[in-house]
Amino acid sequence: YDYHRVREMPTAADTRQEKLGEQLQAAQQQMEAVHTERQHLLEQIEVAAEEERTSAARRAELETELQVLTREHRRACEEQGKDPNAIHDDMPIEPDFHGCLARVPLDKPHRQFDLMLLRLLKSKFTPADTEEEVPDASCPKHMCVVRPLTSAAMQAQMLRLERPEQHLVMKVMQNIDSWHFDVWALQDHTAKGALFYTAYALFARYDFLRKFNLDEQVALNFFSQIEAGYHPNPYHNSMHGADVLHIVHFILKPGGLAETARLTDEDLLAALIAGMIHDYDHPGLNNNFHVKVQSFLACLYNDRSILENHHCAEVFELMKHPSFNLLGGLTEPQRRDIRETVIDMVLSTDMGLHAKIFGSWKRRIAADHDLHKRKDSQRLALAMAIKMADISNCGRPESLYLRWSTKLAEEFFLQGDNERNRGDPVSPFMDRFAPSVAKSQIAFMNYIVIPMFESIAEYLPAMHFSVDHCESNKSYWTCNDDSL
C-alpha cells in the first residue's frame, strides 16, 4: 500500500481547489467588467436612440420637402416644355461641398436657456449705460437676444430673483477669474449647461460680441451645439470642455499671458474657441486605441493626432452652416488668423506631441522672453496655455482634483474593459482589476505636469501657485496607494 500517496492526496486536492477558486474569481471579475461595459453601452445606446429619433424626424421633414420641390420642379418643367426626368445642364449633379456636412447634435438650433441668467451675466461684465429700451428694429446684432441692464438695475434684479438656482449660478460666476471656479456646481445648477453658460459669460467678460459685432443668436446656437456635441463620457464630456475653457481664460487674464505676450483680440477669441471645442465629439477612447483597431478616424487622419484633427474638422464643418457660423461677420484675414490659431492650439493637446512642443517652448523662452516679437512665438505660448489647461486638474485644489482623477480613471477602465473583451492586451493603467491610479498619477505629475507647470511659471510668475498644488496632490497619492 502506497502510504506516501495517501499523504499527498489531500495536498493535490487542495491545489486543484485553489486553482478552481482562482479561475472562479477571474470569471467573476470578467463578468463584472462585461456588466460595467454593458451599462456604459446601454447609456450610449440611449443617447444614440435619441439621435436616431431626431434624425428620423428630420428625414421625414426632408422627404416632405423633397416631394413639394419635386412637384414644383415638374410644374416648372411643364410650363417650359421640358422633360422633368431629364438631367439638365443647369442642375447640380453632386452635393454642394461648400455647405455644412457635419452632424448637428441638437434637433433645434440652441438649447433651452434661462434668459434672465444670460441678462445678468451680460450686465455683470458689460452693463447698459442707460435704462432706455432700444427698439428691436435698431438693435445691433451683438445684443439681438439679450439686452443688458444698468449696474443699478442689475443689483435690484438680483434681489428679486425667484429661483434659488439663479442665485447659486451667479455665486459660482463670482469666481470666474479664480482658479477655484467650480464647473461641477455650475453643471448641477444649469441643467448640465456648464459649458454653455461659461462660454457666454466669458464672451461677455471679454466683450467679444460687441468688439467683433458677432450675431448673438448665432453665438448662442454655436455654444449650444458645441456643448451637445460632447459625449456623456465619464471624463471627456462637456463639463471638461467648460473646465478647460475657464482655465485658458485664467491663464490669459489673471495668469498674465494676454499682457505678457501682447496678444490681440483675435488671439484671445481664438483661445476661448479652442478651449471650448478642444474635445468636441470625443468618443471616450484614446488615439492609441484608434490606431490599434484601425478605426475609420485612424485611417482618415493617417494615425496622426487622430482625435485632435477630428475635433477641429467637425467644428469648422459645423461653422459652414449659417446658423452656427460664429465667425461669419469677421473679415477674411481675421477668420483665417483665428482658424490657424485654433487649429494650432487644439492639435497641441495631443500628448503624443508633448515632448516636441515642450522642447520648442523651453528653447524659445531660453532664447528670448519677448514672445510678442513673432506670431509663431505667440501661438506657441497659446499652445502651452491650452496644454496646461487640459491637464490642469493635477494643479487644482485637492477637492476638485480628486473628483476629476476619479472620472479619468473610470474612463480609462472602460477602455480597458473594451480592450479585454476584444481579446486585446489591456493598455497600461486601464485595467480595473489591477488598479494603479496612485502610481500613474505620481508618474504623470513627475514627468509631465510639474516640469511643464514650472516652465510656464518661469514665463508667467503668477502661475507658480499651481506647482504647489501639484506637489500637494502628489503627496495625497503617496499616502493613499491603491495598487494591489
CSV table of N, CA, C and O in Angstrom, one decimal, residues 420-481:
chain,number,residue,atom,x,y,z
A,420,ARG,N,-10.2,44.3,-23.3
A,420,ARG,CA,-10.2,43.0,-22.7
A,420,ARG,C,-11.2,42.1,-23.4
A,420,ARG,O,-11.0,41.0,-23.8
A,421,ASN,N,-12.4,42.7,-23.6
A,421,ASN,CA,-13.5,42.0,-24.3
A,421,ASN,C,-13.2,41.7,-25.8
A,421,ASN,O,-13.8,40.8,-26.4
A,422,ARG,N,-12.4,42.6,-26.4
A,422,ARG,CA,-12.0,42.3,-27.8
A,422,ARG,C,-10.9,41.3,-27.9
A,422,ARG,O,-10.6,40.8,-29.0
A,423,GLY,N,-10.3,40.9,-26.7
A,423,GLY,CA,-9.2,39.9,-26.7
A,423,GLY,C,-7.9,40.6,-26.9
A,423,GLY,O,-6.9,39.9,-27.1
A,424,ASP,N,-7.8,41.9,-26.8
A,424,ASP,CA,-6.6,42.7,-26.9
A,424,ASP,C,-5.9,42.9,-25.6
A,424,ASP,O,-6.6,42.8,-24.5
A,425,PRO,N,-4.6,43.1,-25.5
A,425,PRO,CA,-3.9,43.4,-24.3
A,425,PRO,C,-4.5,44.7,-23.7
A,425,PRO,O,-4.8,45.7,-24.4
A,426,VAL,N,-4.7,44.8,-22.4
A,426,VAL,CA,-5.2,46.0,-21.8
A,426,VAL,C,-4.1,47.0,-21.7
A,426,VAL,O,-3.0,46.7,-21.2
A,427,SER,N,-4.4,48.3,-22.1
A,427,SER,CA,-3.4,49.3,-22.0
A,427,SER,C,-3.0,49.6,-20.6
A,427,SER,O,-3.7,49.4,-19.7
A,428,PRO,N,-1.7,50.1,-20.4
A,428,PRO,CA,-1.3,50.4,-19.1
A,428,PRO,C,-2.2,51.4,-18.4
A,428,PRO,O,-2.7,52.3,-19.0
A,429,PHE,N,-2.4,51.2,-17.1
A,429,PHE,CA,-3.2,52.0,-16.2
A,429,PHE,C,-4.7,51.9,-16.5
A,429,PHE,O,-5.5,52.7,-16.0
A,430,MET,N,-5.1,51.0,-17.4
A,430,MET,CA,-6.5,50.9,-17.7
A,430,MET,C,-7.2,49.6,-17.3
A,430,MET,O,-8.3,49.3,-17.7
A,431,ASP,N,-6.5,48.8,-16.5
A,431,ASP,CA,-7.1,47.5,-16.0
A,431,ASP,C,-7.7,47.7,-14.7
A,431,ASP,O,-7.0,47.9,-13.7
A,432,ARG,N,-9.0,47.7,-14.6
A,432,ARG,CA,-9.7,47.9,-13.3
A,432,ARG,C,-9.4,46.8,-12.3
A,432,ARG,O,-9.7,46.9,-11.1
A,433,PHE,N,-8.9,45.6,-12.8
A,433,PHE,CA,-8.6,44.5,-11.9
A,433,PHE,C,-7.1,44.6,-11.4
A,433,PHE,O,-6.7,43.8,-10.6
A,434,ALA,N,-6.4,45.6,-11.9
A,434,ALA,CA,-5.1,45.8,-11.4
A,434,ALA,C,-4.9,47.3,-11.3
A,434,ALA,O,-4.0,47.9,-12.0
A,435,PRO,N,-5.7,48.0,-10.4
A,435,PRO,CA,-5.6,49.5,-10.4
A,435,PRO,C,-4.3,50.0,-9.9
A,435,PRO,O,-3.6,49.4,-9.1
A,436,SER,N,-3.9,51.1,-10.6
A,436,SER,CA,-2.6,51.7,-10.2
A,436,SER,C,-2.8,53.2,-10.4
A,436,SER,O,-1.9,53.9,-11.0
A,437,VAL,N,-3.9,53.8,-9.9
A,437,VAL,CA,-4.1,55.2,-10.1
A,437,VAL,C,-3.0,56.0,-9.4
A,437,VAL,O,-2.5,57.0,-10.0
A,438,ALA,N,-2.6,55.6,-8.2
A,438,ALA,CA,-1.6,56.4,-7.5
A,438,ALA,C,-0.3,56.4,-8.3
A,438,ALA,O,0.3,57.5,-8.5
A,439,LYS,N,0.1,55.3,-8.7
A,439,LYS,CA,1.4,55.2,-9.5
A,439,LYS,C,1.3,56.0,-10.8
A,439,LYS,O,2.3,56.7,-11.1
A,440,SER,N,0.2,55.9,-11.5
A,440,SER,CA,0.1,56.6,-12.8
A,440,SER,C,0.1,58.1,-12.5
A,440,SER,O,0.7,58.9,-13.3
A,441,GLN,N,-0.7,58.5,-11.5
A,441,GLN,CA,-0.8,60.0,-11.2
A,441,GLN,C,0.6,60.6,-10.8
A,441,GLN,O,0.9,61.6,-11.2
A,442,ILE,N,1.3,59.8,-9.9
A,442,ILE,CA,2.6,60.3,-9.4
A,442,ILE,C,3.5,60.4,-10.6
A,442,ILE,O,4.3,61.4,-10.8
A,443,ALA,N,3.6,59.4,-11.5
A,443,ALA,CA,4.5,59.4,-12.6
A,443,ALA,C,4.1,60.5,-13.6
A,443,ALA,O,5.0,61.2,-14.1
A,444,PHE,N,2.8,60.7,-13.8
A,444,PHE,CA,2.3,61.8,-14.7
A,444,PHE,C,2.7,63.1,-14.2
A,444,PHE,O,3.2,64.0,-15.0
A,445,MET,N,2.6,63.3,-12.9
A,445,MET,CA,3.0,64.6,-12.3
A,445,MET,C,4.5,64.9,-12.4
A,445,MET,O,4.9,66.0,-12.7
A,446,ASN,N,5.2,63.8,-12.1
A,446,ASN,CA,6.7,64.0,-12.0
A,446,ASN,C,7.3,64.2,-13.4
A,446,ASN,O,8.2,65.1,-13.5
A,447,TYR,N,6.8,63.5,-14.4
A,447,TYR,CA,7.5,63.6,-15.7
A,447,TYR,C,6.8,64.5,-16.7
A,447,TYR,O,7.5,65.0,-17.7
A,448,ILE,N,5.5,64.9,-16.5
A,448,ILE,CA,4.8,65.7,-17.5
A,448,ILE,C,4.4,67.0,-16.8
A,448,ILE,O,4.8,68.1,-17.2
A,449,VAL,N,3.5,66.9,-15.8
A,449,VAL,CA,2.8,68.1,-15.3
A,449,VAL,C,3.8,69.1,-14.6
A,449,VAL,O,3.8,70.3,-15.0
A,450,ILE,N,4.5,68.7,-13.6
A,450,ILE,CA,5.3,69.6,-12.8
A,450,ILE,C,6.4,70.3,-13.6
A,450,ILE,O,6.6,71.5,-13.6
A,451,PRO,N,7.2,69.5,-14.5
A,451,PRO,CA,8.2,70.2,-15.3
A,451,PRO,C,7.5,71.3,-16.2
A,451,PRO,O,8.1,72.4,-16.4
A,452,MET,N,6.3,71.0,-16.8
A,452,MET,CA,5.7,71.9,-17.7
A,452,MET,C,5.2,73.1,-16.9
A,452,MET,O,5.3,74.3,-17.3
A,453,PHE,N,4.5,72.9,-15.8
A,453,PHE,CA,4.0,74.0,-15.0
A,453,PHE,C,5.1,74.9,-14.5
A,453,PHE,O,5.0,76.1,-14.4
A,454,GLU,N,6.2,74.3,-14.1
A,454,GLU,CA,7.4,75.1,-13.6
A,454,GLU,C,7.9,76.0,-14.7
A,454,GLU,O,8.3,77.1,-14.5
A,455,SER,N,8.0,75.4,-16.0
A,455,SER,CA,8.5,76.2,-17.1
A,455,SER,C,7.5,77.3,-17.4
A,455,SER,O,8.0,78.4,-17.7
A,456,ILE,N,6.2,77.1,-17.4
A,456,ILE,CA,5.3,78.1,-17.7
A,456,ILE,C,5.3,79.2,-16.6
A,456,ILE,O,5.2,80.4,-16.9
A,457,ALA,N,5.5,78.8,-15.3
A,457,ALA,CA,5.6,79.7,-14.2
A,457,ALA,C,6.9,80.6,-14.3
A,457,ALA,O,6.9,81.7,-13.8
A,458,GLU,N,7.9,80.1,-15.0
A,458,GLU,CA,9.1,80.9,-15.2
A,458,GLU,C,8.8,82.1,-16.1
A,458,GLU,O,9.3,83.2,-15.9
A,459,TYR,N,7.9,81.8,-17.1
A,459,TYR,CA,7.5,82.9,-18.0
A,459,TYR,C,6.3,83.7,-17.4
A,459,TYR,O,6.2,85.0,-17.6
A,460,LEU,N,5.4,83.1,-16.6
A,460,LEU,CA,4.3,83.7,-16.0
A,460,LEU,C,4.4,83.5,-14.5
A,460,LEU,O,3.8,82.5,-14.0
A,461,PRO,N,5.1,84.3,-13.8
A,461,PRO,CA,5.3,84.0,-12.3
A,461,PRO,C,4.0,83.9,-11.5
A,461,PRO,O,3.9,83.2,-10.5
A,462,ALA,N,2.9,84.5,-12.0
A,462,ALA,CA,1.6,84.5,-11.3
A,462,ALA,C,1.0,83.1,-11.3
A,462,ALA,O,0.1,82.8,-10.6
A,463,MET,N,1.6,82.2,-12.2
A,463,MET,CA,1.0,80.8,-12.2
A,463,MET,C,1.8,79.8,-11.4
A,463,MET,O,1.5,78.6,-11.3
A,464,HIS,N,2.8,80.3,-10.6
A,464,HIS,CA,3.6,79.4,-9.8
A,464,HIS,C,2.8,78.6,-8.8
A,464,HIS,O,3.2,77.5,-8.4
A,465,PHE,N,1.8,79.2,-8.3
A,465,PHE,CA,1.0,78.5,-7.2
A,465,PHE,C,0.5,77.1,-7.7
A,465,PHE,O,0.3,76.2,-6.8
A,466,SER,N,0.3,77.0,-9.0
A,466,SER,CA,-0.2,75.7,-9.5
A,466,SER,C,0.8,74.5,-9.2
A,466,SER,O,0.4,73.4,-9.0
A,467,VAL,N,2.1,74.9,-9.2
A,467,VAL,CA,3.1,73.9,-8.9
A,467,VAL,C,2.9,73.4,-7.5
A,467,VAL,O,3.1,72.2,-7.2
A,468,ASP,N,2.6,74.3,-6.6
A,468,ASP,CA,2.4,73.9,-5.2
A,468,ASP,C,1.2,73.0,-5.0
A,468,ASP,O,1.3,72.0,-4.2
A,469,HIS,N,0.2,73.3,-5.8
A,469,HIS,CA,-1.0,72.4,-5.7
A,469,HIS,C,-0.6,71.0,-6.2
A,469,HIS,O,-1.1,69.9,-5.7
A,470,CYS,N,0.2,70.9,-7.3
A,470,CYS,CA,0.6,69.6,-7.8
A,470,CYS,C,1.4,68.8,-6.8
A,470,CYS,O,1.2,67.6,-6.6
A,471,GLU,N,2.3,69.5,-6.1
A,471,GLU,CA,3.1,68.8,-5.1
A,471,GLU,C,2.2,68.3,-3.9
A,471,GLU,O,2.4,67.2,-3.4
A,472,SER,N,1.2,69.1,-3.6
A,472,SER,CA,0.3,68.7,-2.5
A,472,SER,C,-0.6,67.4,-3.0
A,472,SER,O,-0.7,66.5,-2.2
A,473,ASN,N,-1.0,67.5,-4.2
A,473,ASN,CA,-1.8,66.4,-4.7
A,473,ASN,C,-1.0,65.1,-4.9
A,473,ASN,O,-1.5,64.0,-4.7
A,474,LYS,N,0.2,65.3,-5.3
A,474,LYS,CA,1.1,64.1,-5.4
A,474,LYS,C,1.3,63.5,-4.0
A,474,LYS,O,1.4,62.2,-3.9
A,475,SER,N,1.4,64.3,-3.0
A,475,SER,CA,1.6,63.8,-1.6
A,475,SER,C,0.4,62.9,-1.2
A,475,SER,O,0.5,62.0,-0.4
A,476,TYR,N,-0.8,63.3,-1.7
A,476,TYR,CA,-2.0,62.6,-1.4
A,476,TYR,C,-1.9,61.1,-1.8
A,476,TYR,O,-2.2,60.2,-1.1
A,477,TRP,N,-1.4,60.9,-3.0
A,477,TRP,CA,-1.3,59.5,-3.5
A,477,TRP,C,-0.1,58.7,-2.8
A,477,TRP,O,-0.2,57.5,-2.7
A,478,THR,N,0.9,59.5,-2.3
A,478,THR,CA,1.9,58.8,-1.6
A,478,THR,C,1.3,58.1,-0.3
A,478,THR,O,1.7,57.0,0.1
A,479,CYS,N,0.3,58.8,0.2
A,479,CYS,CA,-0.4,58.2,1.4
A,479,CYS,C,-1.6,57.4,1.1
A,479,CYS,O,-2.2,56.8,2.1
A,480,ASN,N,-2.0,57.3,-0.1
A,480,ASN,CA,-3.2,56.6,-0.5
A,480,ASN,C,-3.0,55.7,-1.7
A,480,ASN,O,-3.7,55.8,-2.7
A,481,ASP,N,-2.0,54.8,-1.6
A,481,ASP,CA,-1.6,54.0,-2.8
A,481,ASP,C,-2.7,52.9,-3.0
A,481,ASP,O,-3.1,52.2,-2.0
